Amino acid sequence: MVRPLGPPTPPADIVDLLRQVDLTELDNASFAALLPAAGVDLSGDNAARMAPVNRLLDALPATTREVIVTRFLSALYSPYLGG
Protein backbone atom coordinates (compact mmCIF):
# COMPACT_ATOMS: atom_id res chain seq x y z
CA MET A 1 0.00 0.00 0.00
CA VAL A 2 1.31 3.41 -0.98
CA ARG A 3 1.08 6.10 1.62
CA PRO A 4 -0.93 9.08 0.38
CA LEU A 5 1.70 11.53 1.61
CA GLY A 6 4.70 9.48 0.50
CA PRO A 7 7.69 8.59 2.61
CA PRO A 8 8.85 11.04 5.26
CA THR A 9 11.37 13.70 4.35
CA PRO A 10 14.77 12.95 5.87
CA PRO A 11 15.75 15.25 8.74
CA ALA A 12 17.82 18.19 7.51
CA ASP A 13 20.42 17.66 10.25
CA ILE A 14 21.04 14.09 9.04
CA VAL A 15 21.43 15.28 5.44
CA ASP A 16 23.87 17.98 6.59
CA LEU A 17 25.83 15.48 8.68
CA LEU A 18 26.16 13.05 5.78
CA ARG A 19 27.43 15.85 3.57
CA GLN A 20 30.19 16.61 6.09
CA VAL A 21 31.33 13.11 7.06
CA ASP A 22 34.08 11.44 5.03
CA LEU A 23 32.27 8.15 4.57
CA THR A 24 35.32 6.53 2.96
CA GLU A 25 37.14 6.78 6.29
CA LEU A 26 34.53 4.77 8.23
CA ASP A 27 34.83 1.03 8.68
CA ASN A 28 31.75 -1.15 8.11
CA ALA A 29 30.86 -1.26 11.80
CA SER A 30 30.90 2.55 12.09
CA PHE A 31 28.94 2.98 8.88
CA ALA A 32 26.33 0.42 10.01
CA ALA A 33 26.03 2.27 13.32
CA LEU A 34 25.09 5.46 11.44
CA LEU A 35 22.19 3.85 9.56
CA PRO A 36 19.62 3.98 12.39
CA ALA A 37 20.44 7.65 12.98
CA ALA A 38 19.65 8.24 9.31
CA GLY A 39 16.30 6.51 9.68
CA VAL A 40 17.39 3.23 8.10
CA ASP A 41 16.14 0.16 9.93
CA LEU A 42 16.93 -3.12 8.19
CA SER A 43 15.66 -5.41 10.91
CA GLY A 44 12.63 -7.68 10.61
CA ASP A 45 9.75 -6.41 8.51
CA ASN A 46 11.46 -3.04 8.05
CA ALA A 47 14.10 -4.58 5.76
CA ALA A 48 11.86 -4.18 2.71
CA ARG A 49 11.11 -0.52 3.35
CA MET A 50 13.56 1.28 1.14
CA ALA A 51 11.53 4.47 0.60
CA PRO A 52 13.26 6.32 3.48
CA VAL A 53 16.63 5.29 2.06
CA ASN A 54 15.68 6.54 -1.39
CA ARG A 55 14.44 9.86 0.02
CA LEU A 56 17.68 10.30 1.94
CA LEU A 57 19.74 9.55 -1.15
CA ASP A 58 17.68 11.98 -3.23
CA ALA A 59 18.53 14.76 -0.77
CA LEU A 60 22.30 14.28 -1.19
CA PRO A 61 24.75 15.28 -3.93
CA ALA A 62 25.50 12.59 -6.55
CA THR A 63 29.06 12.00 -5.31
CA THR A 64 27.85 11.43 -1.75
CA ARG A 65 25.10 9.10 -3.00
CA GLU A 66 27.64 6.96 -4.84
CA VAL A 67 29.80 6.56 -1.74
CA ILE A 68 26.79 5.77 0.46
CA VAL A 69 25.41 3.14 -1.91
CA THR A 70 28.81 1.46 -2.17
CA ARG A 71 29.30 1.53 1.61
CA PHE A 72 25.72 0.40 2.23
CA LEU A 73 26.12 -2.67 0.02
CA SER A 74 29.43 -3.48 1.69
CA ALA A 75 27.90 -3.16 5.16
CA LEU A 76 24.76 -5.02 4.13
CA TYR A 77 26.78 -8.19 3.58
CA SER A 78 28.92 -7.74 6.66
CA PRO A 79 28.23 -9.16 10.13
CA TYR A 80 27.43 -5.64 11.37
CA LEU A 81 23.99 -5.70 9.75
CA GLY A 82 23.34 -9.35 10.31
CA GLY A 83 23.97 -10.09 6.60
PDB file of C-alpha atoms in Angstrom:
ATOM      1  CA  MET A   1       0.000   0.000   0.000  1.00  0.00           C
ATOM      2  CA  VAL A   2       1.314   3.410  -0.984  1.00  0.00           C
ATOM      3  CA  ARG A   3       1.081   6.097   1.623  1.00  0.00           C
ATOM      4  CA  PRO A   4      -0.933   9.081   0.377  1.00  0.00           C
ATOM      5  CA  LEU A   5       1.701  11.528   1.607  1.00  0.00           C
ATOM      6  CA  GLY A   6       4.696   9.484   0.495  1.00  0.00           C
ATOM      7  CA  PRO A   7       7.690   8.586   2.607  1.00  0.00           C
ATOM      8  CA  PRO A   8       8.848  11.036   5.255  1.00  0.00           C
ATOM      9  CA  THR A   9      11.368  13.703   4.348  1.00  0.00           C
ATOM     10  CA  PRO A  10      14.767  12.946   5.870  1.00  0.00           C
ATOM     11  CA  PRO A  11      15.751  15.250   8.738  1.00  0.00           C
ATOM     12  CA  ALA A  12      17.820  18.190   7.506  1.00  0.00           C
ATOM     13  CA  ASP A  13      20.416  17.661  10.250  1.00  0.00           C
ATOM     14  CA  ILE A  14      21.043  14.089   9.037  1.00  0.00           C
ATOM     15  CA  VAL A  15      21.428  15.276   5.443  1.00  0.00           C
ATOM     16  CA  ASP A  16      23.873  17.978   6.587  1.00  0.00           C
ATOM     17  CA  LEU A  17      25.831  15.477   8.684  1.00  0.00           C
ATOM     18  CA  LEU A  18      26.162  13.050   5.779  1.00  0.00           C
ATOM     19  CA  ARG A  19      27.426  15.849   3.567  1.00  0.00           C
ATOM     20  CA  GLN A  20      30.188  16.610   6.086  1.00  0.00           C
ATOM     21  CA  VAL A  21      31.328  13.105   7.055  1.00  0.00           C
ATOM     22  CA  ASP A  22      34.084  11.443   5.026  1.00  0.00           C
ATOM     23  CA  LEU A  23      32.271   8.146   4.566  1.00  0.00           C
ATOM     24  CA  THR A  24      35.315   6.534   2.958  1.00  0.00           C
ATOM     25  CA  GLU A  25      37.143   6.776   6.290  1.00  0.00           C
ATOM     26  CA  LEU A  26      34.532   4.773   8.226  1.00  0.00           C
ATOM     27  CA  ASP A  27      34.829   1.031   8.685  1.00  0.00           C
ATOM     28  CA  ASN A  28      31.746  -1.154   8.111  1.00  0.00           C
ATOM     29  CA  ALA A  29      30.860  -1.260  11.803  1.00  0.00           C
ATOM     30  CA  SER A  30      30.896   2.546  12.087  1.00  0.00           C
ATOM     31  CA  PHE A  31      28.938   2.977   8.877  1.00  0.00           C
ATOM     32  CA  ALA A  32      26.332   0.423  10.007  1.00  0.00           C
ATOM     33  CA  ALA A  33      26.025   2.269  13.325  1.00  0.00           C
ATOM     34  CA  LEU A  34      25.091   5.461  11.440  1.00  0.00           C
ATOM     35  CA  LEU A  35      22.192   3.850   9.561  1.00  0.00           C
ATOM     36  CA  PRO A  36      19.617   3.976  12.391  1.00  0.00           C
ATOM     37  CA  ALA A  37      20.439   7.652  12.981  1.00  0.00           C
ATOM     38  CA  ALA A  38      19.650   8.244   9.314  1.00  0.00           C
ATOM     39  CA  GLY A  39      16.304   6.510   9.681  1.00  0.00           C
ATOM     40  CA  VAL A  40      17.391   3.232   8.102  1.00  0.00           C
ATOM     41  CA  ASP A  41      16.135   0.160   9.930  1.00  0.00           C
ATOM     42  CA  LEU A  42      16.927  -3.119   8.193  1.00  0.00           C
ATOM     43  CA  SER A  43      15.662  -5.408  10.913  1.00  0.00           C
ATOM     44  CA  GLY A  44      12.627  -7.681  10.614  1.00  0.00           C
ATOM     45  CA  ASP A  45       9.754  -6.407   8.505  1.00  0.00           C
ATOM     46  CA  ASN A  46      11.458  -3.043   8.054  1.00  0.00           C
ATOM     47  CA  ALA A  47      14.099  -4.585   5.763  1.00  0.00           C
ATOM     48  CA  ALA A  48      11.856  -4.185   2.709  1.00  0.00           C
ATOM     49  CA  ARG A  49      11.115  -0.518   3.353  1.00  0.00           C
ATOM     50  CA  MET A  50      13.561   1.282   1.136  1.00  0.00           C
ATOM     51  CA  ALA A  51      11.527   4.469   0.596  1.00  0.00           C
ATOM     52  CA  PRO A  52      13.259   6.324   3.481  1.00  0.00           C
ATOM     53  CA  VAL A  53      16.634   5.293   2.062  1.00  0.00           C
ATOM     54  CA  ASN A  54      15.683   6.544  -1.387  1.00  0.00           C
ATOM     55  CA  ARG A  55      14.445   9.860   0.019  1.00  0.00           C
ATOM     56  CA  LEU A  56      17.677  10.304   1.941  1.00  0.00           C
ATOM     57  CA  LEU A  57      19.742   9.551  -1.150  1.00  0.00           C
ATOM     58  CA  ASP A  58      17.676  11.982  -3.234  1.00  0.00           C
ATOM     59  CA  ALA A  59      18.535  14.761  -0.771  1.00  0.00           C
ATOM     60  CA  LEU A  60      22.301  14.282  -1.187  1.00  0.00           C
ATOM     61  CA  PRO A  61      24.748  15.276  -3.932  1.00  0.00           C
ATOM     62  CA  ALA A  62      25.504  12.592  -6.547  1.00  0.00           C
ATOM     63  CA  THR A  63      29.058  11.996  -5.309  1.00  0.00           C
ATOM     64  CA  THR A  64      27.848  11.431  -1.746  1.00  0.00           C
ATOM     65  CA  ARG A  65      25.096   9.101  -3.000  1.00  0.00           C
ATOM     66  CA  GLU A  66      27.641   6.958  -4.836  1.00  0.00           C
ATOM     67  CA  VAL A  67      29.796   6.562  -1.740  1.00  0.00           C
ATOM     68  CA  ILE A  68      26.789   5.774   0.464  1.00  0.00           C
ATOM     69  CA  VAL A  69      25.408   3.144  -1.915  1.00  0.00           C
ATOM     70  CA  THR A  70      28.808   1.462  -2.167  1.00  0.00           C
ATOM     71  CA  ARG A  71      29.295   1.526   1.606  1.00  0.00           C
ATOM     72  CA  PHE A  72      25.720   0.402   2.225  1.00  0.00           C
ATOM     73  CA  LEU A  73      26.116  -2.668   0.020  1.00  0.00           C
ATOM     74  CA  SER A  74      29.426  -3.478   1.689  1.00  0.00           C
ATOM     75  CA  ALA A  75      27.901  -3.155   5.163  1.00  0.00           C
ATOM     76  CA  LEU A  76      24.764  -5.023   4.126  1.00  0.00           C
ATOM     77  CA  TYR A  77      26.775  -8.189   3.581  1.00  0.00           C
ATOM     78  CA  SER A  78      28.923  -7.736   6.660  1.00  0.00           C
ATOM     79  CA  PRO A  79      28.225  -9.160  10.126  1.00  0.00           C
ATOM     80  CA  TYR A  80      27.434  -5.644  11.370  1.00  0.00           C
ATOM     81  CA  LEU A  81      23.990  -5.701   9.748  1.00  0.00           C
ATOM     82  CA  GLY A  82      23.344  -9.349  10.305  1.00  0.00           C
ATOM     83  CA  GLY A  83      23.969 -10.087   6.605  1.00  0.00           C
TER      84      GLY A  83
END
